[in-house]
Structure formats: structure tokens, C-alpha cells
Amino acid sequence: MQREHWGSRVGFILAAAGSAVGLGNIWKFPYLVGAEGGGVFLVVYVAFLIAIGFCVMIAEIALGRHAQANPFGAFKRVGGKRWSIFGLLAVLTAFTILSFYSIVGGWTIAYVVKTITGGFSGFSGAEFEGRFGELVTSPIEPIVYHAVFMAIGVLIVINGITSGIERAAKIMMPLLFILLALLVVRSLTLDGAMAGVRYFLVPDWSHLDADMVAAALGQAFFSLSLGMGALITYGSYLDEKESIPNAAGWVVSLDLLVAILAGFLILPAVFAFNMDPAAGPGLTFITLPAIFAELPFGIVVQLCFFLLLFVAAITSAISLLQVVVSFVGEEFNVCRQWTTVWVGIAIFLFGVPSSLALGVWGDVTFFDMNIFDLLGYISDTFFLPIGAIATCLVAGWVSYDQFVAEVTNEGERPFAYLTAWKWMCRVIAPLAILWVMYDAVFGA
Ligand code: PFF
């Protein structure tokens, strides 16, 4: 059967940018900037995104397009049986990450629903904290929203690449940019917003340390959806005439743009209201609603914001779902529709303990972590970096010539930074990633 392809280059770029732009940009990036010392984190992050993230992204897309297969099939085809284990790992990583990503995705739906139904009106800051706690620790409510989130993902992916994922991205990504632009304007026009802008943009080098640098590289990988097969999978549907470095450049730029805009949205608001920028994960779900509540028409601002988060989350989630669906569909030769439904159900069920871990199963810990944190730790610290290193080594050493042919479209589109890319894949990126793993395990 002919493999499905993206309908257009823009379709691919929007879908891949949809995968990259997610909770990582809007929820995690601003709180990392807040917690890791502001502008200096931004500088290091941008450097990694461009120097390392861009190169690994090219390698992932090239791997998928060359092999015309899901991550497992791609590693097998390009590197032989020995390397296929890394493809399997990528699929496992996508499965694991989606299981808890979808729980946070469910929270965004819960907030949209509660905002619309007036569930938050008249709340003060402390009440938001209480309400967030109630939501995430409840044994039923977040699981229902997790199910709704997965069901929406399944409904998109079940329609295939062009009529499902590409169409969703073409509608949702412009919406995401409109919502973001409106919110940034609102935030920057608050009294006292400039203190937040300064904190975000002016680096204070005294915050530079190994842990911060490691966090910046980890975030760059997560944010670009690298290391878990999403871009291998999306790349496998890319037309052979398209330039991979050009498409990757677009995706990296859009991802960075959204992270920066999210910084301009969140930090000025936090400073204008004298809140703590280092509040951590609760910044988005507790601090911001409390700020919105103070604004005229705050309910509209709040609705836009949580809609934005939902859109960002779902366009990322579908790329993870597609990784698993394409693997099962291709390797076991089963029909896409049923595969999508069953994979969706399996991921939903696997995610349930993670949600319970924030409430009734909070006492169940492994290595001092509840299941939610443990799965995040294992995937961020081991699965994802190992997947990224494997892609770099396959591209840089195992099948370098095939990769060059792919990246340059058989020499038709020379890539100006080919030598830099080669050494990045061969040596620099793998070493940098290994160091991040070392820091995550043995660092403070
Ligand atoms: N890049 C997404 C984010 O920043 O939220 C998360 C993600 C999606 C990671 C898809 C990995 C992936 F394959």
C-alpha cells in the first residue's frame, strides 16, 4: 500500500510545530525560567535549541523519511536488527509520556469547562490553590478529563495523516497564535509588567551552574519532541522533494517563538501582581488564574489561556499517539482505525495510576517518587536521552552516507552546515546528552 503523505509542506511544518509546541512551552518553560534565574536560562536554552536541537531534529526527520517507517521499522531498516531496540524504546517512551501528558491535558479541559460554567467566579488566590489541589487529588474527576483528552486525540488520529493530524494542525495552530498574541498584549499592558520583561530578558550570570545548564538542554529536547520517535514518524510522511533542514528550521523557530511569547505572557503578569516567579509547576494552574481573577473581563482572559494550553497539549499528544499507532499498525499489519482506538484505551488505562498517585495512591512510592513523578523521571532522564543519542549515532556513524543523501535530497539541495551537523551528530550532541543524564542522576 502506498504510504500516506502530508498534503503540503506547510501541513508538515504546522503538524511538527504542533508536536513541538506544547505544555513544555507554555506550562514548563516559563516556570523553569522563573525557577532557574530568568534571562540566563533563556540564553543557554536558545543556544542549545539552535546548536543541538536543530541538528538532532534534522537527523530524526531524515531517519523517518529515509526508512518510510515507524521508529521501530526505521531503526531496523537503517541500522539493522541491533539498532531496532532503540526504535522500540522510542515507542515505549511515547506510550509512557502520553500516559501522563494526557492527565495534564485533562486538567486544561477541566479548567476550560470550569471557566465556562462559572466554577471559578469570585475565587481568590488561596481558593485557586485549594481548587487545583482538589482537582488533581480527586480519584475520579481528573480521570474523566484524562479520558476526554485521550478520546479527542483518538478522534483526530483515527482520520489519518492528512484528514486527521494535518487538518487539526491547520486549524489549531493559527488559533494558538491568535490566542497567544491576544494574551501577550494583555499581559504587557499591565502596570508593572516591565519588571517581568527585564527578569526574562536580562541575564544574571550568577545563576549559571551545571544543574541549570542540564535543565536547559533537557527542556530543549522535550520541547522539540526529540528522542521519542515523534519526528521520525512525522518525517516518514514527508515528501521526498522537501528540504529537511528548511522544514526543521521552521519548526525550531516556531517552537522558540512560542516559548518566548509564553515568557512574555506569564512573567510580566507574575511580576505585575508581585507573585513568585519561582512558584514551580503551580505557576500555570494556581498563580495565573489568581491573576486573571483580578483583571476586568478576567474570565475571558482565563478562558483564552486555558484554551491555548489545551490546543498546545492536544497537537503534541496526537504526535505521541501516532508514534504508537504507526508502530502497531505497521509491525502487526492491523487496521489503523481499530489500532488507534485500542492504543488510545491502553494509554488511558496506563495513565490512571499516575493520576491516582497525586491523590489516593500518594503513599505508593518508588525511590521516593510517586508513580507520576517516577514515570516523568525515567522518561526524561533515561528513555528520551538514550533515544536521541541513538538517532545521532545512526545518522553520524552507522549510515552517514544515506543520511547525507536524505538531508541534501541526493545532492540537489546542498546543506550549508553539513560538516557542523556531522560532528554534532557524531560527537558533540551525544556527549552533551550523556552529560545531562549524568547530571540528572548524580547532580544535586
Ligand atoms: N514537545 C511537547 C511539549 O513541549 O510539550 C511535548 C512532546 C510532544 C514531547 C511529543 C515529545 C513528543 F514526542
PDB file of N, CA and C in Angstrom, residues 1-6 65 67-69 77 160-162 236-241 322 330 333 336:
ATOM      1  N   MET A   1       0.844  -1.207   0.000  1.00  0.00           N
ATOM      2  CA  MET A   1       0.000   0.000   0.000  1.00  0.00           C
ATOM      3  C   MET A   1       0.874   1.250   0.000  1.00  0.00           C
ATOM      4  N   GLN A   2       0.454   2.226  -0.791  1.00  0.00           N
ATOM      5  CA  GLN A   2       1.179   3.499  -0.850  1.00  0.00           C
ATOM      6  C   GLN A   2       1.151   4.185   0.518  1.00  0.00           C
ATOM      7  N   ARG A   3       2.319   4.658   0.988  1.00  0.00           N
ATOM      8  CA  ARG A   3       2.337   5.340   2.286  1.00  0.00           C
ATOM      9  C   ARG A   3       1.707   6.721   2.167  1.00  0.00           C
ATOM     10  N   GLU A   4       0.908   7.074   3.166  1.00  0.00           N
ATOM     11  CA  GLU A   4       0.264   8.384   3.121  1.00  0.00           C
ATOM     12  C   GLU A   4       1.310   9.496   3.252  1.00  0.00           C
ATOM     13  N   HIS A   5       1.062  10.634   2.594  1.00  0.00           N
ATOM     14  CA  HIS A   5       1.988  11.770   2.719  1.00  0.00           C
ATOM     15  C   HIS A   5       1.236  13.014   3.155  1.00  0.00           C
ATOM     16  N   TRP A   6       1.975  13.953   3.749  1.00  0.00           N
ATOM     17  CA  TRP A   6       1.362  15.232   4.087  1.00  0.00           C
ATOM     18  C   TRP A   6       0.856  15.888   2.814  1.00  0.00           C
ATOM     19  N   ARG A  65      12.110   9.749   7.060  1.00  0.00           N
ATOM     20  CA  ARG A  65      11.820   9.842   5.629  1.00  0.00           C
ATOM     21  C   ARG A  65      12.591   8.793   4.841  1.00  0.00           C
ATOM     22  N   ALA A  67      13.578   5.838   5.879  1.00  0.00           N
ATOM     23  CA  ALA A  67      13.079   4.475   6.094  1.00  0.00           C
ATOM     24  C   ALA A  67      11.625   4.313   5.690  1.00  0.00           C
ATOM     25  N   GLN A  68      10.885   5.435   5.620  1.00  0.00           N
ATOM     26  CA  GLN A  68       9.440   5.352   5.330  1.00  0.00           C
ATOM     27  C   GLN A  68       8.763   4.380   6.287  1.00  0.00           C
ATOM     28  N   ALA A  69       9.069   4.555   7.571  1.00  0.00           N
ATOM     29  CA  ALA A  69       8.511   3.603   8.535  1.00  0.00           C
ATOM     30  C   ALA A  69       8.386   4.230   9.914  1.00  0.00           C
ATOM     31  N   ARG A  77      15.502  -0.764   9.644  1.00  0.00           N
ATOM     32  CA  ARG A  77      15.858  -0.655   8.234  1.00  0.00           C
ATOM     33  C   ARG A  77      17.213   0.027   8.047  1.00  0.00           C
ATOM     34  N   GLY A 160      -6.385   9.684  10.117  1.00  0.00           N
ATOM     35  CA  GLY A 160      -5.200   9.570   9.274  1.00  0.00           C
ATOM     36  C   GLY A 160      -4.351  10.830   9.254  1.00  0.00           C
ATOM     37  N   ILE A 161      -3.344  10.820   8.388  1.00  0.00           N
ATOM     38  CA  ILE A 161      -2.358  11.899   8.389  1.00  0.00           C
ATOM     39  C   ILE A 161      -2.939  13.202   7.835  1.00  0.00           C
ATOM     40  N   THR A 162      -3.441  13.164   6.591  1.00  0.00           N
ATOM     41  CA  THR A 162      -3.910  14.435   6.026  1.00  0.00           C
ATOM     42  C   THR A 162      -5.264  14.882   6.564  1.00  0.00           C
ATOM     43  N   SER A 236       8.414  10.404   8.313  1.00  0.00           N
ATOM     44  CA  SER A 236       8.188   9.296   7.387  1.00  0.00           C
ATOM     45  C   SER A 236       7.052   9.593   6.406  1.00  0.00           C
ATOM     46  N   TYR A 237       6.271  10.628   6.690  1.00  0.00           N
ATOM     47  CA  TYR A 237       5.188  11.001   5.754  1.00  0.00           C
ATOM     48  C   TYR A 237       5.565  12.236   4.942  1.00  0.00           C
ATOM     49  N   LEU A 238       6.827  12.655   5.024  1.00  0.00           N
ATOM     50  CA  LEU A 238       7.254  13.885   4.329  1.00  0.00           C
ATOM     51  C   LEU A 238       7.655  13.570   2.892  1.00  0.00           C
ATOM     52  N   ASP A 239       7.209  14.423   2.001  1.00  0.00           N
ATOM     53  CA  ASP A 239       7.508  14.226   0.581  1.00  0.00           C
ATOM     54  C   ASP A 239       9.022  14.305   0.329  1.00  0.00           C
ATOM     55  N   GLU A 240       9.497  13.474  -0.614  1.00  0.00           N
ATOM     56  CA  GLU A 240      10.948  13.429  -0.820  1.00  0.00           C
ATOM     57  C   GLU A 240      11.531  14.703  -1.441  1.00  0.00           C
ATOM     58  N   LYS A 241      10.663  15.532  -2.000  1.00  0.00           N
ATOM     59  CA  LYS A 241      11.186  16.769  -2.616  1.00  0.00           C
ATOM     60  C   LYS A 241      11.473  17.863  -1.582  1.00  0.00           C
ATOM     61  N   GLN A 322       0.369   8.985  17.442  1.00  0.00           N
ATOM     62  CA  GLN A 322       0.680   8.490  16.101  1.00  0.00           C
ATOM     63  C   GLN A 322       1.932   7.597  16.101  1.00  0.00           C
ATOM     64  N   GLU A 330       1.832  -0.895  11.543  1.00  0.00           N
ATOM     65  CA  GLU A 330       2.771  -1.379  10.522  1.00  0.00           C
ATOM     66  C   GLU A 330       3.435  -2.702  10.898  1.00  0.00           C
ATOM     67  N   ASN A 333       0.597  -5.248  11.141  1.00  0.00           N
ATOM     68  CA  ASN A 333      -0.263  -5.249   9.978  1.00  0.00           C
ATOM     69  C   ASN A 333      -1.755  -5.264  10.311  1.00  0.00           C
ATOM     70  N   ARG A 336      -5.804   0.622  10.793  1.00  0.00           N
ATOM     71  CA  ARG A 336      -5.451   1.822  11.539  1.00  0.00           C
ATOM     72  C   ARG A 336      -6.540   2.231  12.532  1.00  0.00           C
TER      73      ARG A 336
END
